[in-house]
Structures are given as structure tokens and as C-alpha cells.
């Protein structure tokens, strides 16, 4: 009897397993084959939507990025090179793994997006890769009055005027850090700039009196299961890299539920580390007594919940450090690759009394920075040529809409393509060259561009995003980049590894895998 019952129930389980397997195959086939095919077909009928002629299931549009990386080029080199083709279109179908998106390519698409945002197109709340670090903060939430107020506070405290009061503090961090770099000699410059940017921003946002706490050690679990004790600066760098890797982990694109729920490693371990990192930041905030910090100024706002402020500050330090460090590395790299630009910047700095041994608190004030026209052009050209964020956050259509005469159903995921705008030949003369003077209306190159009928339309300058949710840290970010680049170029000498310098396809935007070694003296 028992054996018979067991066999019957065993048979039932087997039948159940077969049914689950068949269902999974059908769903998998629908997800991996049918959905992308239908998505491509839906949009390929519009002449202004670019749909690649060939398509490999699962890999989708990642193939070009993989080709770039395997030939030692930055993964978005193909987008720069395809810009002439892309700019004949307004939108592009982009399929990454199982994720179906429409990229907004043209200036017209960006302009129409701005008009439709945020009522009809808004942020898509998708906690993928580094966005998991931003959980609870404004950057991942849809637009509401509350979110707009939280953005407004940041802009008011770190706008150009309010933010400039932190210049002496930033200079003191620069001084400390450059001394350290000089003793190290050869350094992995991206990691150095990331930790430096984190350090500087954390002092401004959380309070300058928390410097000592940043040296406290916390347990970090590596991918292989080993545990290391790391200072918060080291922790930040590691956690950032781990979450960036999640972004390109095939499971994130193919089985999002596993990565969303952090069911297996590396997602599980990353969450464990993230909780420890978050706790450490909260401890620092609890001990900060600096009344000038952004935390001190925000925590008295009645309409701003303390937990939300903490999440926002943690996100600002992350978003800010990521973006400015990438811009600084790009600028310093391209200055060495194009020695005429380096010489021109050195001369401008020298002419303004900014050189080794100068009293930087006197020569690098906000007014003096404003006079440095060429420095400003270098920052802008580095942002154009090698943007820290080659593409933006994900957005979605909140209802059926029409963009550039193309009907787009509710729920379609969209993203902004910043690179196509930067390499558009109608906006930039000789776009594949690094020419800071293109941003200086008094320069010969600018005049030549105008004579050739080439001038950037506002929507092609999109390195900070566009519309209601554009970057609220833009003025402060630019101020930091200008100040730090001026300080580094004038107070230290550096050489870039020759292999990297001779590579014509290197880049340092987020997600890239170049490791820039610089020798500092
Ligand atoms: C060179 C420096 C920077 C660049 C290139 C940059 C670029 C960007 C871009 C492209 C976006 C996405 C915009 C969109 O979706 O339309 C963004 C969003 C954001 N950035 Fe920046 N950023 C920089 C510096 C900073 C700094 C220093 C901070 C803060 C201290 C900051 C805070 C933010 C925040 C909070 C968002 C999300 C805004 C929202 O969702 O409403 N950024 N940034």
C-alpha cells in the first residue's frame, strides 16, 4: 500500500516537474525569442527608428560592446563611430540580453522628451547594478512634488554660489591627497581619483569632522568568500566596482528576478557588503557636529524625513564621486595624449599665478576660476569626448505616447543616448578629435566651425541629462572638476603608461575596463 502510494505520488511529482519544465521552456522561448522579435518588428516600420539589420538572441546589442572590449577599445567606441549613421535617425531599438529599450538619439527626440517629461515619460524604477546603491534616494523614484523639493534643496545648497564656500575645504583635501600620491609614485589613477572624490565629497556632505572615522575598518566579503578589513575609503571603491560588475553580469539581463531579489552570489554578497557600508555611513552622520555640512543644513527641514536625507546624501556622494573622478581621469589622460592642449592649459594656469608653491587659497577662488577660459573648455571637451555617463537612467512611457511621430505604447522602457549627440557632425566640427577650443567663442577653431555652418544645438550638449530630472549637481560637479584639474595639473607632474597613451580607443566612462596607471612626481 505504502509503496503504491509512494509510486503514485512520485509519478505525480514527476508529472509536475515535466509540466514546470515545459512551461519554463515556453516562457523562456517567449521572453528570449518572441518578445525581442516583436519589439524589433513593431519599430522597424518607422523610417526614423534605427533597428540593427542583424540580431543575436540573448546577446542582442551587447555584441558591439563585446567586440570593442575584446579589441582593446572602450566598450562604447562603436557608438562614437556610428554617430554619423545614428544621427540619421531619432530613435534606436536597443536590446541588451532580455531587456528591450528604445534609445533617444536625436536632438529632436531629446527636445520632445523634455516636453513630455515627467507627466508622460518618467523614471523607470529599476534597481539594477549600481542603482541598488541608490535605493531610497531621489534618483530611483518617479517624479512627485516631494522628489522635486528634495532635488531643489540639493541645488540650493550646492549651486554655484553656495557650493563655492567649500573651495578651501576641497583645496585642503587636494593638498593632503597630492602629497600622498607623490609618495606612491605609480598609481592606478582611476581608483585614486574615485577614493579622493569620495573623501572630498563626504567631508562636504557629512561634515569635515568625520575624517578620522573614514579610517575605521569594516569587514568586506570578497567574491571568493574571504573576508578583508577595509577602511571606508577602500570599502567604497570595492563596493562601487562590485555593483558595476552586477550591471554587466549576464544574470542581471537574462534572469532579472535572481538579481532583483539577490538570491545567489555575487548579488547576495554585494547586499551583505552594502548593508555594512550603509551602517558605517549612518554612524558617521550620527557623529558629525560640523554645522557647515550639507547634512547639518538639511536635517532641520520639516518636510524632509531624516531617513530620506541619509539615503539622498549616500547617493550624492556616490553619484558625485563616480562622475567627477571619471571626468578628471579623462581630462588628465587626454591632456597628455594631446600635448598642445596640455601646454596651453599649463600656460593659462601659470599666467594666473597657479603653479607649484603658489598660495592656492588666493589664486583658486571662485572669481579666479571663472577667468580660466581654457580650463573650462578642457572640462567641457572631456565631458563631450568621453562622458562619465555614456548613457542615462532608464525612463518609461506612463501612457501611450507619440515621440518623433512614432507611437510608443505605455510601459516601453527608454534611455538617453548621450554619445550620439556628442559625435554629431552637424553639431561638432571634427567630432572624433579632442579639441577644447571648440567651446571657446573667441578661438579660431570656434570661428572655423561657425563658418562651416556647424554649431551645437542645445539638445546635443546632454552630458548632464535633460529635462526635469537632469543632474541637480551640475554646477557643483563642474566647479569640483575645474578646481581639482587646475590643482593637479599645476602642483604635480604625471606620466601616463605608454601603452595606454598610444591606444587611440581608450576611454574612462562608467563601466569601462581600462586601468589607467599614472606615475606621479
Ligand atoms: C561631471 C560631473 C557630473 C556629471 C557628468 C553628471 C551627470 C549626470 C547625468 C547624466 C544624470 C542623469 C540625468 C537624467 O536622467 O536625465 C545625473 C543625475 C544625477 N546627478 Fe549628476 N553628474 C555629475 C555630478 C554630480 C554631482 C557632483 C552630484 C551631487 C553632489 C550629482 C547628483 C546627481 C543626482 C542626485 C542625479 C539624479 C537626479 C534625479 O533623478 O532627479 N551629480 N547626473
Coordinates of C-alpha atoms and ligand atoms in Angstrom, one line a residue:
X1 CA 0.0 0.0 0.0
X2 CA 2.7 2.4 1.1
X3 CA 4.9 1.6 -1.8
X4 CA 1.9 2.0 -4.2
X5 CA 1.1 5.4 -2.7
X6 CA 4.7 6.4 -2.9
X7 CA 4.9 5.4 -6.6
X8 CA 1.7 7.3 -7.3
X9 CA 2.9 10.5 -5.5
X10 CA 6.4 10.1 -7.2
X11 CA 4.6 9.8 -10.5
X12 CA 2.7 13.0 -9.6
X13 CA 5.9 14.8 -8.7
X14 CA 7.5 13.7 -12.0
X15 CA 4.4 15.0 -13.9
X16 CA 4.6 18.2 -12.0
X17 CA 8.3 18.6 -12.8
X18 CA 7.7 17.9 -16.5
X19 CA 4.9 20.5 -16.6
X20 CA 7.1 23.1 -14.9
X21 CA 10.0 22.4 -17.4
X22 CA 7.7 22.6 -20.4
X23 CA 6.2 25.9 -19.0
X24 CA 9.7 27.3 -18.4
X25 CA 10.7 26.4 -22.0
X26 CA 7.6 28.1 -23.4
X27 CA 8.1 31.2 -21.2
X28 CA 11.8 31.3 -22.0
X29 CA 11.1 31.0 -25.7
X30 CA 8.6 33.8 -25.5
X31 CA 11.0 36.0 -23.5
X32 CA 14.2 35.3 -25.4
X33 CA 12.9 34.9 -29.0
X34 CA 9.3 36.2 -29.4
X35 CA 9.4 39.4 -27.3
X36 CA 12.6 40.9 -29.0
X37 CA 11.4 39.8 -32.4
X38 CA 8.0 41.5 -32.0
X39 CA 9.7 44.6 -30.4
X40 CA 12.1 44.9 -33.4
X41 CA 9.2 44.3 -35.8
X42 CA 7.0 46.9 -34.1
X43 CA 9.5 49.7 -34.6
X44 CA 11.3 48.7 -37.8
X45 CA 8.3 50.0 -39.8
X46 CA 9.2 53.6 -38.9
X47 CA 11.9 55.2 -41.1
X48 CA 13.3 57.3 -38.3
X49 CA 13.9 54.3 -35.9
X50 CA 17.2 52.5 -36.3
X51 CA 16.9 48.8 -35.9
X52 CA 20.1 46.8 -36.5
X53 CA 19.8 44.5 -39.5
X54 CA 21.2 41.5 -37.7
X55 CA 20.4 40.3 -34.2
X56 CA 21.6 37.5 -32.0
X57 CA 19.2 36.3 -29.4
X58 CA 20.3 36.8 -25.8
X59 CA 23.4 38.9 -26.7
X60 CA 21.4 41.5 -28.7
X61 CA 23.1 44.9 -28.9
X62 CA 25.8 43.9 -26.4
X63 CA 27.7 42.3 -29.4
X64 CA 29.2 45.5 -30.5
X65 CA 30.3 46.4 -26.9
X66 CA 31.9 42.9 -26.6
X67 CA 33.7 43.4 -29.9
X68 CA 35.1 46.7 -28.7
X69 CA 36.3 45.3 -25.4
X70 CA 37.9 42.3 -27.0
X71 CA 39.8 44.5 -29.4
X72 CA 41.1 46.8 -26.5
X73 CA 38.7 49.7 -27.2
X74 CA 36.4 51.4 -24.8
X75 CA 33.1 49.5 -25.0
X76 CA 31.2 52.5 -26.4
X77 CA 33.8 53.2 -29.2
X78 CA 31.3 51.8 -31.8
X79 CA 28.7 54.3 -30.7
X80 CA 31.1 57.2 -31.3
X81 CA 32.0 55.8 -34.7
X82 CA 28.3 55.1 -35.7
X83 CA 27.2 58.6 -34.7
X84 CA 27.0 59.7 -38.4
X85 CA 24.7 56.8 -39.1
X86 CA 22.7 57.1 -35.9
X87 CA 22.1 60.8 -36.4
X88 CA 20.1 60.0 -39.5
X89 CA 17.5 58.5 -37.0
X90 CA 15.6 59.8 -34.0
X91 CA 15.3 56.6 -32.0
X92 CA 17.1 53.2 -31.8
X93 CA 15.9 49.8 -30.7
X94 CA 18.4 48.6 -28.1
X95 CA 18.2 45.1 -26.8
X96 CA 20.5 44.1 -24.1
X97 CA 20.0 40.5 -23.0
X98 CA 16.3 40.3 -22.4
X99 CA 15.9 44.0 -21.8
X100 CA 14.1 45.8 -24.6
X101 CA 14.7 49.5 -24.7
X102 CA 14.2 52.5 -27.1
X103 CA 17.2 54.9 -27.1
X104 CA 16.6 58.5 -27.7
X105 CA 19.3 59.5 -30.2
X106 CA 18.5 62.8 -32.0
X107 CA 18.2 66.3 -30.7
X108 CA 14.6 66.2 -31.8
X109 CA 13.9 63.1 -29.7
X110 CA 15.6 64.8 -26.6
X111 CA 13.5 68.0 -27.2
X112 CA 10.3 66.1 -27.4
X113 CA 11.2 64.0 -24.4
X114 CA 11.7 67.2 -22.4
X115 CA 8.2 68.4 -23.3
X116 CA 6.7 65.0 -22.3
X117 CA 8.6 64.6 -19.0
X118 CA 7.6 64.0 -16.3
X119 CA 3.9 63.6 -16.9
X120 CA 4.1 61.2 -19.8
X121 CA 7.7 59.9 -19.6
X122 CA 9.2 59.4 -16.2
X123 CA 11.9 57.5 -14.3
X124 CA 11.6 53.7 -14.5
X125 CA 12.2 52.3 -11.0
X126 CA 14.6 49.5 -11.7
X127 CA 17.1 48.7 -9.1
X128 CA 19.8 47.2 -11.4
X129 CA 23.5 47.1 -10.7
X130 CA 24.8 50.4 -9.1
X131 CA 21.1 51.7 -8.9
X132 CA 20.8 49.3 -5.9
X133 CA 23.2 51.6 -4.0
X134 CA 20.8 54.4 -4.7
X135 CA 17.8 52.7 -3.2
X136 CA 15.5 55.1 -1.2
X137 CA 17.1 58.2 -2.8
X138 CA 15.6 60.6 -5.3
X139 CA 17.4 59.2 -8.3
X140 CA 15.4 56.0 -8.5
X141 CA 12.0 57.4 -7.7
X142 CA 9.3 58.7 -10.1
X143 CA 8.7 62.5 -10.2
X144 CA 6.5 63.9 -7.4
X145 CA 6.3 67.2 -5.6
X146 CA 8.3 65.7 -2.8
X147 CA 11.1 64.4 -5.1
X148 CA 11.3 67.8 -6.8
X149 CA 11.6 69.5 -3.4
X150 CA 14.4 67.1 -2.4
X151 CA 16.2 68.0 -5.7
X152 CA 15.7 71.7 -5.1
X153 CA 17.4 71.5 -1.7
X154 CA 20.5 69.9 -3.2
X155 CA 20.7 72.5 -5.9
X156 CA 20.3 75.4 -3.5
X157 CA 23.0 74.1 -1.1
X158 CA 25.4 73.1 -3.8
X159 CA 24.6 75.6 -6.5
X160 CA 27.5 77.7 -7.9
X161 CA 27.4 80.4 -5.2
X162 CA 26.5 78.3 -2.2
X163 CA 28.9 75.5 -3.3
X164 CA 31.9 77.8 -3.7
X165 CA 32.2 78.2 0.1
X166 CA 33.6 74.7 0.1
X167 CA 36.5 75.6 -2.1
X168 CA 39.0 76.0 0.8
X169 CA 37.9 72.6 2.2
X170 CA 38.4 71.0 -1.3
X171 CA 41.8 72.6 -1.6
X172 CA 42.9 71.2 1.7
X173 CA 41.8 67.7 0.6
X174 CA 43.7 68.2 -2.7
X175 CA 46.9 69.2 -0.8
X176 CA 46.7 66.1 1.5
X177 CA 46.0 63.8 -1.4
X178 CA 48.7 65.1 -3.8
X179 CA 51.3 64.6 -1.1
X180 CA 50.2 61.0 -0.7
X181 CA 50.2 60.4 -4.5
X182 CA 53.7 61.8 -4.8
X183 CA 55.0 59.3 -2.2
X184 CA 53.3 56.4 -4.0
X185 CA 54.8 57.1 -7.5
X186 CA 53.0 54.8 -9.9
X187 CA 49.3 54.5 -9.1
X188 CA 46.0 53.2 -10.6
X189 CA 44.7 56.6 -11.2
X190 CA 41.0 55.8 -11.5
X191 CA 40.9 54.1 -8.1
X192 CA 42.9 57.0 -6.7
X193 CA 40.6 59.7 -8.1
X194 CA 37.5 57.7 -7.0
X195 CA 38.6 57.5 -3.4
X196 CA 39.8 61.1 -3.5
X197 CA 36.5 62.3 -4.9
X198 CA 34.6 60.2 -2.3
X199 CA 36.8 61.7 0.5
X200 CA 36.3 65.3 -0.6
X201 CA 32.5 64.9 -1.1
X202 CA 32.0 63.0 2.1
X203 CA 33.7 65.8 4.0
X204 CA 31.4 68.4 2.4
X205 CA 28.2 66.4 2.7
X206 CA 28.6 64.6 6.0
X207 CA 31.0 67.0 7.8
X208 CA 34.7 67.7 7.9
X209 CA 35.0 66.3 11.4
X210 CA 34.3 62.7 10.2
X211 CA 37.7 62.4 8.5
X212 CA 39.0 60.2 11.3
X213 CA 36.0 57.9 11.1
X214 CA 36.9 57.2 7.5
X215 CA 40.0 55.3 8.7
X216 CA 37.9 52.9 10.8
X217 CA 37.9 49.4 9.4
X218 CA 34.8 47.3 8.3
X219 CA 34.5 43.7 7.2
X220 CA 34.3 43.2 3.4
X221 CA 33.4 39.9 1.9
X222 CA 35.2 39.1 -1.4
X223 CA 33.7 37.1 -4.3
X224 CA 35.8 34.1 -3.2
X225 CA 34.3 34.2 0.2
X226 CA 37.4 35.6 2.0
X227 CA 36.9 38.5 4.4
X228 CA 39.0 41.6 4.4
X229 CA 39.1 44.5 6.9
X230 CA 38.8 47.8 4.9
X231 CA 38.7 51.5 5.7
X232 CA 35.6 53.2 4.4
X233 CA 37.5 54.7 1.5
X234 CA 38.7 51.3 0.4
X235 CA 35.3 49.9 1.0
X236 CA 33.6 52.5 -1.2
X237 CA 35.9 51.7 -4.1
X238 CA 35.3 48.0 -3.8
X239 CA 31.6 48.2 -3.4
X240 CA 31.3 50.5 -6.4
X241 CA 33.2 48.1 -8.6
X242 CA 31.2 45.1 -7.4
X243 CA 27.9 46.8 -8.2
X244 CA 29.2 48.0 -11.6
X245 CA 30.0 44.3 -12.3
X246 CA 26.5 43.3 -11.4
X247 CA 25.3 45.7 -14.2
X248 CA 27.1 43.6 -16.9
X249 CA 26.6 40.2 -15.2
X250 CA 24.5 38.2 -17.7
X251 CA 22.1 37.1 -15.0
X252 CA 21.1 40.7 -14.5
X253 CA 19.9 40.9 -18.1
X254 CA 18.7 37.3 -18.5
X255 CA 17.1 36.4 -15.1
X256 CA 16.4 39.8 -13.5
X257 CA 14.4 38.2 -10.7
X258 CA 17.5 36.5 -9.3
X259 CA 19.5 39.7 -9.3
X260 CA 16.5 41.8 -8.1
X261 CA 16.0 39.5 -5.1
X262 CA 19.7 38.9 -4.5
X263 CA 19.1 35.2 -4.5
X264 CA 22.6 34.0 -5.3
X265 CA 26.2 35.3 -5.3
X266 CA 27.6 37.8 -6.3
X267 CA 24.2 39.6 -5.6
X268 CA 23.9 38.1 -2.1
X269 CA 27.4 39.0 -1.0
X270 CA 27.1 42.5 -2.6
X271 CA 24.0 43.1 -0.5
X272 CA 25.7 42.0 2.7
X273 CA 28.6 44.4 2.0
X274 CA 26.2 47.2 1.1
X275 CA 24.3 46.9 4.4
X276 CA 27.7 47.2 6.3
X277 CA 28.7 50.2 4.2
X278 CA 25.3 51.9 4.8
X279 CA 25.6 51.3 8.5
X280 CA 29.1 52.8 8.6
X281 CA 27.9 55.9 6.7
X282 CA 25.0 56.3 9.1
X283 CA 27.4 56.0 12.1
X284 CA 29.4 58.9 10.6
X285 CA 26.3 61.0 10.2
X286 CA 25.3 60.4 13.8
X287 CA 28.7 61.7 15.0
X288 CA 29.1 64.7 12.7
X289 CA 29.0 68.0 14.5
X290 CA 30.0 70.3 11.6
X291 CA 27.3 72.9 11.2
X292 CA 28.5 73.8 7.7
X293 CA 28.0 70.3 6.3
X294 CA 25.1 69.7 3.9
X295 CA 23.7 67.1 6.4
X296 CA 23.6 69.7 9.2
X297 CA 21.7 72.1 6.9
X298 CA 19.2 69.5 5.6
X299 CA 18.3 67.8 8.8
X300 CA 16.3 70.7 10.2
X301 CA 14.0 70.8 7.2
X302 CA 10.5 70.0 8.4
X303 CA 9.3 68.4 5.2
X304 CA 12.3 66.2 4.7
X305 CA 12.4 62.8 6.6
X306 CA 15.8 62.1 8.2
X307 CA 16.0 58.6 6.6
X308 CA 15.4 60.0 3.2
X309 CA 18.1 62.7 3.7
X310 CA 20.5 59.9 4.7
X311 CA 19.6 57.9 1.5
X312 CA 20.0 61.1 -0.6
X313 CA 23.3 62.0 0.9
X314 CA 24.6 58.5 0.3
X315 CA 23.5 58.7 -3.3
X316 CA 25.0 62.2 -3.8
X317 CA 28.4 61.0 -2.6
X318 CA 28.2 58.0 -4.9
X319 CA 26.8 59.8 -8.0
X320 CA 29.2 62.8 -7.5
X321 CA 32.3 60.8 -6.8
X322 CA 31.7 58.5 -9.8
X323 CA 31.1 61.3 -12.2
X324 CA 33.8 63.8 -11.3
X325 CA 36.5 61.1 -10.9
X326 CA 35.8 59.8 -14.4
X327 CA 35.9 63.4 -15.8
X328 CA 39.2 64.2 -14.1
X329 CA 40.9 60.9 -15.3
X330 CA 39.6 61.6 -18.9
X331 CA 40.8 65.2 -18.9
X332 CA 44.3 64.4 -17.5
X333 CA 44.7 61.5 -19.9
X334 CA 43.6 63.4 -23.0
X335 CA 45.8 66.4 -22.0
X336 CA 48.8 64.1 -22.1
X337 CA 47.7 62.5 -25.3
X338 CA 47.4 65.9 -26.9
X339 CA 50.4 67.8 -25.6
X340 CA 49.4 71.1 -27.3
X341 CA 46.3 71.2 -25.1
X342 CA 48.4 70.4 -22.0
X343 CA 50.9 73.2 -22.8
X344 CA 48.0 75.6 -23.4
X345 CA 46.4 74.8 -20.1
X346 CA 49.7 75.0 -18.2
X347 CA 50.3 78.4 -19.7
X348 CA 46.9 79.7 -18.7
X349 CA 47.3 78.5 -15.2
X350 CA 50.9 79.9 -14.9
X351 CA 49.7 83.3 -16.3
X352 CA 47.1 83.4 -13.5
X353 CA 49.7 82.6 -10.8
X354 CA 48.6 79.0 -10.4
X355 CA 51.8 76.9 -10.2
X356 CA 53.7 74.8 -7.7
X357 CA 54.3 76.5 -4.4
X358 CA 51.5 79.1 -5.1
X359 CA 49.1 80.1 -2.3
X360 CA 46.2 78.2 -3.8
X361 CA 43.7 79.7 -1.5
X362 CA 44.4 83.1 -3.1
X363 CA 44.8 82.0 -6.7
X364 CA 42.0 79.4 -6.9
X365 CA 39.0 81.4 -5.7
X366 CA 35.6 81.2 -7.5
X367 CA 36.3 84.5 -9.3
X368 CA 39.8 83.4 -10.5
X369 CA 38.3 80.0 -11.6
X370 CA 35.8 82.0 -13.7
X371 CA 38.7 83.7 -15.6
X372 CA 40.2 80.4 -16.7
X373 CA 38.5 80.1 -20.1
X374 CA 40.7 77.3 -21.4
X375 CA 40.3 75.1 -18.3
X376 CA 36.5 75.4 -18.6
X377 CA 36.9 74.3 -22.3
X378 CA 39.0 71.3 -21.2
X379 CA 36.4 70.1 -18.8
X380 CA 33.6 70.5 -21.3
X381 CA 35.6 68.8 -24.1
X382 CA 36.4 65.8 -21.8
X383 CA 32.7 65.6 -20.9
X384 CA 31.8 65.5 -24.6
X385 CA 34.6 63.3 -25.8
X386 CA 34.4 60.7 -23.0
X387 CA 31.3 61.3 -20.9
X388 CA 31.4 59.9 -17.3
X389 CA 27.8 58.6 -18.0
X390 CA 27.7 57.4 -21.7
X391 CA 24.0 56.7 -21.2
X392 CA 21.5 57.8 -18.7
X393 CA 19.0 56.2 -16.2
X394 CA 16.0 54.2 -17.5
X395 CA 12.8 56.0 -18.2
X396 CA 9.3 54.7 -19.2
X397 CA 6.2 55.8 -21.0
X398 CA 3.5 56.3 -18.4
X399 CA 0.8 56.1 -21.1
X400 CA 0.6 55.5 -24.8
X401 CA 2.6 58.4 -26.4
X402 CA 3.9 59.6 -29.7
X403 CA 7.6 60.7 -29.9
X404 CA 9.1 61.9 -33.2
X405 CA 5.9 60.7 -34.9
X406 CA 6.4 57.1 -33.6
X407 CA 3.6 55.6 -31.5
X408 CA 5.1 54.2 -28.3
X409 CA 3.0 52.0 -26.0
X410 CA 2.7 52.6 -22.3
X411 CA 5.4 50.7 -20.3
X412 CA 8.1 50.9 -23.0
X413 CA 11.5 51.4 -21.4
X414 CA 13.6 54.3 -22.8
X415 CA 17.0 55.7 -22.2
X416 CA 19.0 58.7 -23.3
X417 CA 21.9 58.2 -25.6
X418 CA 24.4 61.0 -24.7
X419 CA 27.2 59.9 -27.1
X420 CA 25.3 60.2 -30.4
X421 CA 24.7 63.9 -29.6
X422 CA 28.4 64.5 -28.7
X423 CA 29.6 63.0 -32.0
X424 CA 27.0 64.5 -34.3
X425 CA 28.8 66.2 -37.2
X426 CA 26.0 68.8 -37.5
X427 CA 26.8 70.0 -34.0
X428 CA 30.6 69.5 -33.7
X429 CA 33.3 70.0 -36.4
X430 CA 35.8 67.1 -36.5
X431 CA 34.0 65.4 -33.6
X432 CA 36.4 62.5 -33.3
X433 CA 39.2 64.9 -32.3
X434 CA 39.8 66.2 -28.8
X435 CA 39.7 70.0 -29.3
X436 CA 38.9 72.0 -26.2
X437 CA 38.8 75.3 -28.2
X438 CA 35.5 74.2 -29.8
X439 CA 33.8 75.6 -26.7
X440 CA 35.6 79.0 -26.8
X441 CA 33.7 81.5 -29.0
X442 CA 36.8 83.6 -29.3
X443 CA 39.0 80.8 -30.6
X444 CA 39.9 80.3 -34.3
X445 CA 38.5 76.8 -34.2
X446 CA 35.1 78.0 -33.0
X447 CA 35.1 80.6 -35.8
X448 CA 36.0 77.9 -38.3
X449 CA 33.1 75.8 -37.0
X450 CA 30.7 78.7 -37.4
X451 CA 31.9 79.4 -40.9
X452 CA 31.4 75.7 -41.8
X453 CA 27.8 76.0 -40.5
X454 CA 28.4 73.8 -37.6
X455 CA 27.3 74.7 -34.1
X456 CA 25.9 72.6 -31.3
X457 CA 22.2 72.9 -30.8
X458 CA 21.4 72.9 -27.0
X459 CA 20.0 69.3 -27.1
X460 CA 23.2 67.8 -28.3
X461 CA 25.0 69.0 -25.1
X462 CA 23.4 66.4 -23.0
X463 CA 26.2 65.1 -20.7
X464 CA 24.2 66.1 -17.6
X465 CA 20.9 64.8 -19.0
X466 CA 17.9 66.9 -19.9
X467 CA 14.6 68.0 -18.6
X468 CA 13.0 67.8 -15.1
X469 CA 15.3 65.0 -13.9
X470 CA 18.6 66.4 -15.3
X471 CA 21.6 66.3 -13.0
X472 CA 21.0 68.7 -10.0
X473 CA 24.7 68.5 -9.1
X474 CA 25.9 70.0 -12.4
X475 CA 27.2 73.4 -11.2
X476 CA 28.9 71.9 -8.2
X477 CA 30.3 69.0 -10.3
X478 CA 31.8 71.4 -12.9
X479 CA 33.2 73.5 -10.1
X480 CA 34.9 70.5 -8.5
X481 CA 36.3 69.2 -11.8
X482 CA 37.7 72.7 -12.7
X483 CA 39.3 73.2 -9.2
X484 CA 40.8 69.7 -9.0
X485 CA 42.1 69.6 -12.5
X486 CA 43.7 73.1 -12.0
X487 CA 45.3 71.9 -8.7
X488 CA 46.6 68.6 -10.1
X489 CA 48.0 70.0 -13.3
X490 CA 49.8 72.8 -11.6
X491 CA 51.0 71.1 -8.5
X492 CA 52.2 67.7 -9.7
X493 CA 53.9 66.1 -12.8
X494 CA 52.5 62.9 -14.2
X495 CA 53.2 60.4 -16.9
X496 CA 50.6 58.1 -18.4
X497 CA 51.7 54.5 -19.2
X498 CA 52.9 54.4 -22.7
X499 CA 50.7 51.5 -23.9
X500 CA 47.6 53.3 -22.8
X501 CA 48.8 56.6 -24.2
X502 CA 49.3 55.1 -27.6
X503 CA 45.9 53.4 -27.7
X504 CA 43.6 55.6 -29.8
X505 CA 40.5 54.0 -28.5
X506 CA 40.9 54.3 -24.7
X507 CA 38.1 55.8 -22.6
X508 CA 37.2 56.1 -19.0
X509 CA 33.4 56.5 -18.8
X510 CA 31.4 54.4 -16.3
X511 CA 31.5 50.7 -16.9
X512 CA 34.8 50.8 -18.9
X513 CA 37.5 48.3 -18.1
X514 CA 40.7 50.4 -18.8
X515 CA 43.0 50.6 -15.8
X516 CA 44.9 53.8 -16.1
X517 CA 48.4 53.7 -14.5
X518 CA 49.9 57.1 -14.0
X519 CA 53.3 57.9 -12.5
X520 CA 53.2 60.9 -10.2
X521 CA 56.1 63.1 -9.2
Ligands
LIG1 C1 31.0 65.9 -14.0 C2 30.0 65.7 -13.1 C3 28.7 65.1 -13.3 C4 28.1 64.5 -14.5 C5 28.7 64.4 -15.9 C6 26.7 64.1 -14.1 C7 25.8 63.5 -15.0 C8 24.6 63.1 -14.6 C9 23.6 62.5 -15.5 C10 23.8 62.3 -17.0 C11 22.5 62.3 -14.8 C12 21.2 61.6 -15.4 C13 20.2 62.7 -15.8 C14 18.9 62.2 -16.4 O1 18.5 61.1 -16.1 O2 18.4 63.0 -17.3 C15 22.7 62.7 -13.4 C16 21.8 62.6 -12.4 C17 22.1 62.9 -11.1 N1 23.2 63.5 -10.6 FE1 24.8 64.0 -11.7 N2 26.5 64.4 -12.8 C18 27.7 65.0 -12.3 C19 27.9 65.4 -10.9 C20 27.0 65.2 -9.9 C21 27.3 65.7 -8.5 C22 28.6 66.3 -8.0 C23 26.2 65.3 -7.8 C24 25.9 65.5 -6.3 C25 26.6 66.1 -5.5 C26 25.2 64.7 -8.7 C27 24.0 64.3 -8.4 C28 23.1 63.7 -9.3 C29 21.7 63.3 -8.9 C30 21.1 63.4 -7.5 C31 21.1 62.8 -10.0 C32 19.7 62.2 -10.1 C33 18.7 63.3 -10.4 C34 17.2 62.8 -10.4 O3 17.0 61.6 -10.6 O4 16.3 63.7 -10.3 N3 25.8 64.7 -10.0 N4 24.0 63.2 -13.3

